[in-house]
Amino acid sequence: MKRLAAAFLVLLLILGLAAPSARRGWEAVLLLADLAGHPLVTPATTRQEIAYTVDGRSHRGDLYGSGNSASLILVPGAAAAGKDDPRLVGLAHGLARAGWRVLVPDIPGARALKISTADALDIADAVRHVTVQGGRTAVAAVSYAAVPAILAALEPGVADQVAVIAAIGSPFDAVRVVTFFTTGFWRAAPDQSWRRLEPNAYGKWVFVLSNADRLDDSGDRTLLAAIVRRKLSDPAAAIDDLVRRLGPQGRSVMALLDNTAPERVPELLTALPPDLATEIARLDLARRDLSELRAELLVIHGTDDRIVPVGEGVALARAVPHSSLYVLNNLAHADLKPGGLGDAVTLWQAVHRLLEWRDRIG
């Protein structure tokens, strides 16, 4: 194992020194080694909890790194630990050691396992905060958080302030993603055949928790939340006793979740409560004109992703004029640890491009 790690680091060193900018190439090597758990150097980085206000709206977050560095906003995905998730903290420290001043905003919805378009305002305010003295910033977003991050970067007054977005394991077409996490089937276009991959049930239950509050029936809201808590605690747990008590709105949600036929998903989506169906449409990047996105988009996705299929990353990159696609074989949705030499090279290229932007906006 140690020999493999040493060979891995030697290869990265060669790549770093062969890059057009040897310094940036080497810094990319250092960051990848950091992510792989084999740090070559470990300069001290600071983490400071801060509070900030934008247009009267109060926010909190964690600030990593030097105040004189280029800024990067790292947006957490749907995880109960939010900005304190150990994986996110490790990534933030690594980015700070790579020369970024990293702001990780506290997104209440993400901590509650709820992703919505309302998160775009929190992200936009983080952009406004770090660019208050002018200039531009970078944004890195994990999983479903990439959707509100991209929506924030489309807002007037924010679009010119975001230079680059790194989207890791991002959804694109909401209907396709819902079809995948409920049935396990995915296809890139209606004229293509279905592909089957066993989905990670986490995505399905986060979807329910994200949208339970959009039901008018308070009883159904409570029951759905209880179902999610039980399933997240034990995926094999029985929920029949809770499902039997659901009203019409709750049953429409469970009908979608229990469905195994991919062609029925559009019909079942239209049967959902109006507020829920509307929010799904708002989160659907496939319905947006992404040609208006001024930031460069770096899409990083894994072929082994069982929450958001890799085809979503491919489609997202195609929809944005200024984009680059980095496909890894072993990413496990959003775990930025290179799983082999090929993945290391691909991830190195993505990191190097991000560091190019660091030097441009720093």
CSV table of C-alpha atoms in Angstrom, one decimal:
chain,number,residue,atom,x,y,z
A,1,MET,CA,0.0,0.0,0.0
A,2,LYS,CA,2.9,2.4,0.9
A,3,ARG,CA,4.6,1.5,-2.4
A,4,LEU,CA,1.4,2.3,-4.3
A,5,ALA,CA,1.1,5.6,-2.5
A,6,ALA,CA,4.7,6.5,-3.2
A,7,ALA,CA,4.3,5.7,-6.9
A,8,PHE,CA,1.1,7.7,-7.0
A,9,LEU,CA,2.9,10.8,-5.5
A,10,VAL,CA,5.9,10.4,-7.9
A,11,LEU,CA,3.6,10.4,-10.9
A,12,LEU,CA,1.8,13.5,-9.6
A,13,LEU,CA,5.2,15.2,-9.0
A,14,ILE,CA,6.2,14.5,-12.6
A,15,LEU,CA,2.9,15.9,-13.9
A,16,GLY,CA,3.3,18.9,-11.7
A,17,LEU,CA,6.8,19.7,-13.0
A,18,ALA,CA,5.7,19.2,-16.6
A,19,ALA,CA,2.8,21.6,-16.3
A,20,PRO,CA,2.9,25.0,-18.2
A,21,SER,CA,3.2,26.6,-14.7
A,22,ALA,CA,5.5,24.4,-12.6
A,23,ARG,CA,4.4,26.2,-9.4
A,24,ARG,CA,0.7,25.8,-10.1
A,25,GLY,CA,1.2,22.2,-11.1
A,26,TRP,CA,3.1,21.4,-8.0
A,27,GLU,CA,0.4,23.1,-5.9
A,28,ALA,CA,-2.1,20.9,-7.6
A,29,VAL,CA,0.0,17.9,-6.6
A,30,LEU,CA,0.0,19.1,-3.0
A,31,LEU,CA,-3.7,19.5,-2.9
A,32,LEU,CA,-4.4,16.0,-4.4
A,33,ALA,CA,-1.9,14.4,-2.0
A,34,ASP,CA,-3.8,16.2,0.8
A,35,LEU,CA,-7.2,14.9,-0.4
A,36,ALA,CA,-5.7,11.4,-0.8
A,37,GLY,CA,-4.7,11.4,2.9
A,38,HIS,CA,-0.9,11.5,2.1
A,39,PRO,CA,0.0,15.1,2.7
A,40,LEU,CA,3.4,16.1,1.4
A,41,VAL,CA,3.4,19.3,3.5
A,42,THR,CA,1.0,20.5,6.1
A,43,PRO,CA,1.2,24.2,6.6
A,44,ALA,CA,-1.0,25.4,9.4
A,45,THR,CA,-4.5,26.8,8.4
A,46,THR,CA,-6.9,28.6,10.5
A,47,ARG,CA,-10.7,28.1,10.9
A,48,GLN,CA,-12.7,31.0,12.3
A,49,GLU,CA,-16.5,31.1,12.8
A,50,ILE,CA,-17.8,34.4,11.5
A,51,ALA,CA,-21.1,36.3,11.3
A,52,TYR,CA,-22.0,38.6,8.4
A,53,THR,CA,-25.0,40.6,7.2
A,54,VAL,CA,-26.0,41.3,3.6
A,55,ASP,CA,-28.9,43.7,2.9
A,56,GLY,CA,-30.2,43.1,6.5
A,57,ARG,CA,-30.0,39.3,6.2
A,58,SER,CA,-27.9,37.7,8.9
A,59,HIS,CA,-25.6,34.7,8.1
A,60,ARG,CA,-23.0,32.6,9.8
A,61,GLY,CA,-20.1,30.6,8.3
A,62,ASP,CA,-16.6,29.4,8.8
A,63,LEU,CA,-13.6,31.2,7.3
A,64,TYR,CA,-10.4,29.3,6.4
A,65,GLY,CA,-7.0,30.7,5.4
A,66,SER,CA,-5.5,34.1,4.8
A,67,GLY,CA,-7.4,37.4,4.4
A,68,ASN,CA,-5.1,38.3,1.5
A,69,SER,CA,-5.8,35.3,-0.7
A,70,ALA,CA,-8.3,34.8,-3.5
A,71,SER,CA,-11.7,33.8,-2.1
A,72,LEU,CA,-13.6,30.6,-2.7
A,73,ILE,CA,-17.0,29.8,-1.4
A,74,LEU,CA,-17.4,26.1,-0.5
A,75,VAL,CA,-21.1,25.1,-0.4
A,76,PRO,CA,-22.0,22.1,1.7
A,77,GLY,CA,-24.4,19.4,0.3
A,78,ALA,CA,-27.3,17.9,2.2
A,79,ALA,CA,-25.7,16.5,5.4
A,80,ALA,CA,-26.9,16.8,9.0
A,81,ALA,CA,-23.5,18.1,10.0
A,82,GLY,CA,-23.6,20.9,7.5
A,83,LYS,CA,-20.5,23.1,7.5
A,84,ASP,CA,-19.0,20.9,10.2
A,85,ASP,CA,-19.1,17.7,8.2
A,86,PRO,CA,-15.6,16.2,8.6
A,87,ARG,CA,-15.2,15.6,4.9
A,88,LEU,CA,-16.1,19.2,4.1
A,89,VAL,CA,-13.8,20.5,6.8
A,90,GLY,CA,-10.9,18.5,5.4
A,91,LEU,CA,-11.6,19.8,1.9
A,92,ALA,CA,-11.8,23.4,3.2
A,93,HIS,CA,-8.4,23.0,5.0
A,94,GLY,CA,-6.9,21.6,1.9
A,95,LEU,CA,-8.1,24.4,-0.3
A,96,ALA,CA,-6.8,26.9,2.2
A,97,ARG,CA,-3.4,25.2,2.2
A,98,ALA,CA,-3.6,25.6,-1.6
A,99,GLY,CA,-3.8,29.4,-1.2
A,100,TRP,CA,-7.5,30.1,-1.1
A,101,ARG,CA,-9.4,32.1,1.5
A,102,VAL,CA,-12.3,29.7,1.9
A,103,LEU,CA,-15.8,30.7,3.2
A,104,VAL,CA,-18.1,27.8,4.1
A,105,PRO,CA,-21.5,29.4,4.6
A,106,ASP,CA,-23.9,27.8,7.1
A,107,ILE,CA,-26.9,26.8,4.9
A,108,PRO,CA,-29.8,25.9,7.3
A,109,GLY,CA,-31.6,23.9,4.6
A,110,ALA,CA,-28.5,21.7,3.9
A,111,ARG,CA,-28.2,20.9,7.7
A,112,ALA,CA,-31.9,19.9,7.7
A,113,LEU,CA,-31.3,17.7,4.6
A,114,LYS,CA,-33.5,20.1,2.6
A,115,ILE,CA,-32.3,21.4,-0.7
A,116,SER,CA,-34.4,24.2,-2.3
A,117,THR,CA,-34.1,27.2,-4.5
A,118,ALA,CA,-34.2,29.3,-1.3
A,119,ASP,CA,-30.6,28.2,-0.7
A,120,ALA,CA,-29.6,30.3,-3.8
A,121,LEU,CA,-30.1,33.4,-1.7
A,122,ASP,CA,-27.7,32.2,1.0
A,123,ILE,CA,-25.1,31.4,-1.6
A,124,ALA,CA,-25.6,34.7,-3.4
A,125,ASP,CA,-25.2,36.6,-0.1
A,126,ALA,CA,-22.0,34.7,0.5
A,127,VAL,CA,-20.7,35.9,-2.9
A,128,ARG,CA,-21.8,39.5,-2.1
A,129,HIS,CA,-20.0,39.3,1.3
A,130,VAL,CA,-16.6,38.1,0.0
A,131,THR,CA,-16.7,40.5,-3.0
A,132,VAL,CA,-17.8,43.6,-1.1
A,133,GLN,CA,-14.6,45.3,-2.0
A,134,GLY,CA,-14.9,44.4,-5.6
A,135,GLY,CA,-13.3,41.6,-7.5
A,136,ARG,CA,-14.5,38.1,-8.2
A,137,THR,CA,-14.8,34.8,-6.3
A,138,ALA,CA,-14.8,31.1,-7.0
A,139,VAL,CA,-17.6,28.7,-5.9
A,140,ALA,CA,-17.3,25.0,-5.2
A,141,ALA,CA,-20.5,23.1,-4.5
A,142,VAL,CA,-21.1,19.5,-3.6
A,143,SER,CA,-23.9,17.3,-4.9
A,144,TYR,CA,-27.4,18.9,-4.9
A,145,ALA,CA,-25.9,22.1,-3.6
A,146,ALA,CA,-24.5,22.7,-7.0
A,147,VAL,CA,-28.0,23.5,-8.3
A,148,PRO,CA,-28.7,26.5,-6.0
A,149,ALA,CA,-25.0,27.6,-6.5
A,150,ILE,CA,-25.5,27.8,-10.3
A,151,LEU,CA,-28.9,29.5,-9.8
A,152,ALA,CA,-27.2,32.1,-7.5
A,153,ALA,CA,-24.5,32.7,-10.2
A,154,LEU,CA,-27.3,33.5,-12.7
A,155,GLU,CA,-28.7,36.3,-10.5
A,156,PRO,CA,-28.3,39.9,-11.7
A,157,GLY,CA,-25.7,41.6,-9.6
A,158,VAL,CA,-24.0,38.3,-8.7
A,159,ALA,CA,-23.3,36.9,-12.2
A,160,ASP,CA,-20.3,39.2,-12.8
A,161,GLN,CA,-18.8,38.4,-9.3
A,162,VAL,CA,-18.5,34.6,-9.8
A,163,ALA,CA,-15.5,33.7,-11.9
A,164,VAL,CA,-15.6,29.9,-11.8
A,165,ILE,CA,-17.9,27.2,-10.3
A,166,ALA,CA,-16.7,23.7,-9.5
A,167,ALA,CA,-19.7,21.4,-9.4
A,168,ILE,CA,-19.1,18.0,-7.9
A,169,GLY,CA,-21.7,15.3,-8.6
A,170,SER,CA,-24.3,17.8,-9.7
A,171,PRO,CA,-27.9,17.0,-10.9
A,172,PHE,CA,-29.1,18.5,-14.2
A,173,ASP,CA,-32.5,17.2,-15.3
A,174,ALA,CA,-34.8,16.9,-12.3
A,175,VAL,CA,-37.2,14.4,-13.9
A,176,ARG,CA,-34.3,12.1,-14.9
A,177,VAL,CA,-32.8,12.3,-11.4
A,178,VAL,CA,-36.1,11.5,-9.7
A,179,THR,CA,-36.6,8.6,-12.1
A,180,PHE,CA,-33.2,7.2,-11.2
A,181,PHE,CA,-33.4,7.4,-7.4
A,182,THR,CA,-37.0,5.9,-7.4
A,183,THR,CA,-36.6,3.2,-10.0
A,184,GLY,CA,-32.9,2.9,-10.7
A,185,PHE,CA,-33.3,3.6,-14.4
A,186,TRP,CA,-31.7,6.5,-16.3
A,187,ARG,CA,-31.4,7.6,-19.9
A,188,ALA,CA,-29.9,10.6,-21.6
A,189,ALA,CA,-32.8,11.2,-24.1
A,190,PRO,CA,-36.3,9.8,-24.8
A,191,ASP,CA,-35.1,8.0,-27.9
A,192,GLN,CA,-32.5,6.1,-26.0
A,193,SER,CA,-32.8,2.8,-24.1
A,194,TRP,CA,-33.0,2.7,-20.3
A,195,ARG,CA,-30.0,1.9,-18.3
A,196,ARG,CA,-30.2,0.3,-14.8
A,197,LEU,CA,-28.0,0.9,-11.8
A,198,GLU,CA,-28.9,0.2,-8.2
A,199,PRO,CA,-29.4,3.7,-6.6
A,200,ASN,CA,-28.2,4.8,-3.2
A,201,ALA,CA,-31.5,5.2,-1.2
A,202,TYR,CA,-30.1,8.3,0.6
A,203,GLY,CA,-31.0,10.5,-2.4
A,204,LYS,CA,-34.6,9.3,-2.3
A,205,TRP,CA,-35.1,10.0,1.4
A,206,VAL,CA,-33.4,13.4,1.2
A,207,PHE,CA,-35.8,14.3,-1.6
A,208,VAL,CA,-38.8,13.4,0.7
A,209,LEU,CA,-37.4,15.4,3.6
A,210,SER,CA,-36.6,18.3,1.4
A,211,ASN,CA,-40.2,18.5,0.2
A,212,ALA,CA,-42.4,17.3,3.1
A,213,ASP,CA,-43.0,20.8,4.3
A,214,ARG,CA,-44.6,21.7,1.0
A,215,LEU,CA,-47.6,19.5,1.8
A,216,ASP,CA,-50.7,21.3,3.1
A,217,ASP,CA,-51.6,18.4,5.3
A,218,SER,CA,-49.7,18.8,8.6
A,219,GLY,CA,-50.3,15.2,9.5
A,220,ASP,CA,-48.8,14.0,6.3
A,221,ARG,CA,-45.8,16.2,6.8
A,222,THR,CA,-45.2,14.7,10.2
A,223,LEU,CA,-45.6,11.1,9.0
A,224,LEU,CA,-43.3,11.6,6.0
A,225,ALA,CA,-40.6,13.1,8.3
A,226,ALA,CA,-41.0,10.1,10.6
A,227,ILE,CA,-40.7,7.7,7.6
A,228,VAL,CA,-37.5,9.4,6.5
A,229,ARG,CA,-35.9,9.4,10.0
A,230,ARG,CA,-36.7,5.7,10.3
A,231,LYS,CA,-35.3,4.8,6.9
A,232,LEU,CA,-32.1,6.9,7.3
A,233,SER,CA,-31.5,5.2,10.6
A,234,ASP,CA,-32.2,1.7,9.2
A,235,PRO,CA,-32.8,1.3,5.4
A,236,ALA,CA,-34.4,-2.1,6.0
A,237,ALA,CA,-36.9,-0.7,8.6
A,238,ALA,CA,-40.6,-1.4,8.1
A,239,ILE,CA,-42.7,1.7,7.5
A,240,ASP,CA,-46.2,0.1,6.8
A,241,ASP,CA,-47.6,1.4,10.1
A,242,LEU,CA,-46.8,5.0,9.1
A,243,VAL,CA,-47.8,4.7,5.4
A,244,ARG,CA,-51.3,3.4,6.3
A,245,ARG,CA,-52.0,6.6,8.2
A,246,LEU,CA,-51.1,8.9,5.2
A,247,GLY,CA,-53.7,11.1,3.6
A,248,PRO,CA,-54.0,11.8,-0.2
A,249,GLN,CA,-51.0,14.1,-0.4
A,250,GLY,CA,-48.7,11.8,1.5
A,251,ARG,CA,-49.9,8.8,-0.6
A,252,SER,CA,-49.1,10.7,-3.8
A,253,VAL,CA,-45.5,11.0,-2.6
A,254,MET,CA,-45.3,7.4,-1.6
A,255,ALA,CA,-46.8,6.3,-5.0
A,256,LEU,CA,-43.8,8.1,-6.6
A,257,LEU,CA,-41.3,6.5,-4.3
A,258,ASP,CA,-42.7,3.0,-4.6
A,259,ASN,CA,-43.0,3.1,-8.4
A,260,THR,CA,-40.6,0.8,-10.3
A,261,ALA,CA,-41.6,1.8,-13.9
A,262,PRO,CA,-39.5,4.7,-15.2
A,263,GLU,CA,-42.1,5.6,-17.9
A,264,ARG,CA,-44.7,6.4,-15.2
A,265,VAL,CA,-42.6,9.0,-13.3
A,266,PRO,CA,-43.8,12.1,-15.3
A,267,GLU,CA,-47.4,11.1,-14.6
A,268,LEU,CA,-46.7,10.6,-10.9
A,269,LEU,CA,-44.9,13.9,-10.6
A,270,THR,CA,-47.9,15.8,-12.0
A,271,ALA,CA,-50.0,14.1,-9.3
A,272,LEU,CA,-47.9,15.6,-6.5
A,273,PRO,CA,-49.2,18.5,-4.4
A,274,PRO,CA,-48.8,21.8,-6.5
A,275,ASP,CA,-46.2,23.4,-4.3
A,276,LEU,CA,-44.0,20.3,-4.3
A,277,ALA,CA,-44.2,19.9,-8.1
A,278,THR,CA,-43.4,23.6,-8.5
A,279,GLU,CA,-40.3,23.4,-6.4
A,280,ILE,CA,-39.0,20.4,-8.4
A,281,ALA,CA,-39.5,22.4,-11.6
A,282,ARG,CA,-37.6,25.4,-10.1
A,283,LEU,CA,-34.6,23.1,-9.2
A,284,ASP,CA,-34.6,21.6,-12.7
A,285,LEU,CA,-31.5,23.1,-14.5
A,286,ALA,CA,-32.7,21.5,-17.7
A,287,ARG,CA,-35.4,24.1,-17.8
A,288,ARG,CA,-33.0,27.0,-17.4
A,289,ASP,CA,-31.1,28.9,-20.1
A,290,LEU,CA,-27.6,28.1,-18.8
A,291,SER,CA,-26.1,29.9,-21.8
A,292,GLU,CA,-26.4,33.0,-19.6
A,293,LEU,CA,-24.0,31.7,-17.0
A,294,ARG,CA,-20.9,33.9,-17.2
A,295,ALA,CA,-18.8,31.8,-14.8
A,296,GLU,CA,-16.6,29.0,-16.2
A,297,LEU,CA,-18.1,25.7,-15.0
A,298,LEU,CA,-15.9,22.8,-13.9
A,299,VAL,CA,-18.0,19.6,-13.7
A,300,ILE,CA,-16.5,16.7,-11.7
A,301,HIS,CA,-18.5,13.5,-11.7
A,302,GLY,CA,-17.9,9.8,-11.1
A,303,THR,CA,-19.1,6.9,-13.3
A,304,ASP,CA,-19.8,5.0,-10.0
A,305,ASP,CA,-22.2,7.6,-8.7
A,306,ARG,CA,-25.3,5.9,-7.3
A,307,ILE,CA,-27.1,9.1,-6.2
A,308,VAL,CA,-26.8,11.3,-9.3
A,309,PRO,CA,-25.8,9.3,-12.5
A,310,VAL,CA,-22.7,10.5,-14.4
A,311,GLY,CA,-24.8,11.3,-17.4
A,312,GLU,CA,-26.2,14.3,-15.5
A,313,GLY,CA,-22.7,15.8,-15.2
A,314,VAL,CA,-22.2,15.2,-18.9
A,315,ALA,CA,-25.5,16.9,-19.8
A,316,LEU,CA,-24.7,19.8,-17.4
A,317,ALA,CA,-21.4,20.4,-19.1
A,318,ARG,CA,-23.0,20.4,-22.5
A,319,ALA,CA,-25.5,23.0,-21.5
A,320,VAL,CA,-23.0,25.5,-20.4
A,321,PRO,CA,-20.8,27.2,-23.1
A,322,HIS,CA,-17.8,27.8,-20.9
A,323,SER,CA,-17.4,24.4,-19.2
A,324,SER,CA,-15.0,21.5,-18.7
A,325,LEU,CA,-16.0,17.9,-17.8
A,326,TYR,CA,-13.8,15.7,-15.6
A,327,VAL,CA,-15.1,12.2,-15.3
A,328,LEU,CA,-13.6,9.9,-12.7
A,329,ASN,CA,-14.2,6.1,-12.3
A,330,ASN,CA,-14.2,6.1,-8.5
A,331,LEU,CA,-15.7,9.2,-6.9
A,332,ALA,CA,-18.5,7.7,-4.9
A,333,HIS,CA,-20.7,10.7,-5.6
A,334,ALA,CA,-18.6,13.4,-3.9
A,335,ASP,CA,-15.6,11.9,-2.2
A,336,LEU,CA,-12.6,13.8,-3.8
A,337,LYS,CA,-10.1,11.1,-3.2
A,338,PRO,CA,-8.5,9.8,-6.4
A,339,GLY,CA,-9.1,6.1,-6.6
A,340,GLY,CA,-6.3,5.3,-9.1
A,341,LEU,CA,-3.7,6.8,-11.4
A,342,GLY,CA,-6.1,7.6,-14.1
A,343,ASP,CA,-8.5,9.3,-11.7
A,344,ALA,CA,-5.5,11.2,-10.1
A,345,VAL,CA,-4.5,12.6,-13.5
A,346,THR,CA,-8.1,13.7,-14.3
A,347,LEU,CA,-8.6,15.3,-10.8
A,348,TRP,CA,-5.2,16.9,-11.1
A,349,GLN,CA,-6.3,18.6,-14.3
A,350,ALA,CA,-9.5,19.9,-12.6
A,351,VAL,CA,-7.5,21.2,-9.6
A,352,HIS,CA,-4.9,22.8,-11.8
A,353,ARG,CA,-7.6,24.7,-13.7
A,354,LEU,CA,-9.2,25.9,-10.4
A,355,LEU,CA,-5.7,27.1,-9.3
A,356,GLU,CA,-5.4,29.0,-12.6
A,357,TRP,CA,-8.5,31.0,-11.5
A,358,ARG,CA,-7.0,31.5,-8.1
A,359,ASP,CA,-4.1,33.3,-9.7
A,360,ARG,CA,-6.4,35.3,-11.9
A,361,ILE,CA,-8.7,36.7,-9.3
A,362,GLY,CA,-6.2,36.7,-6.3
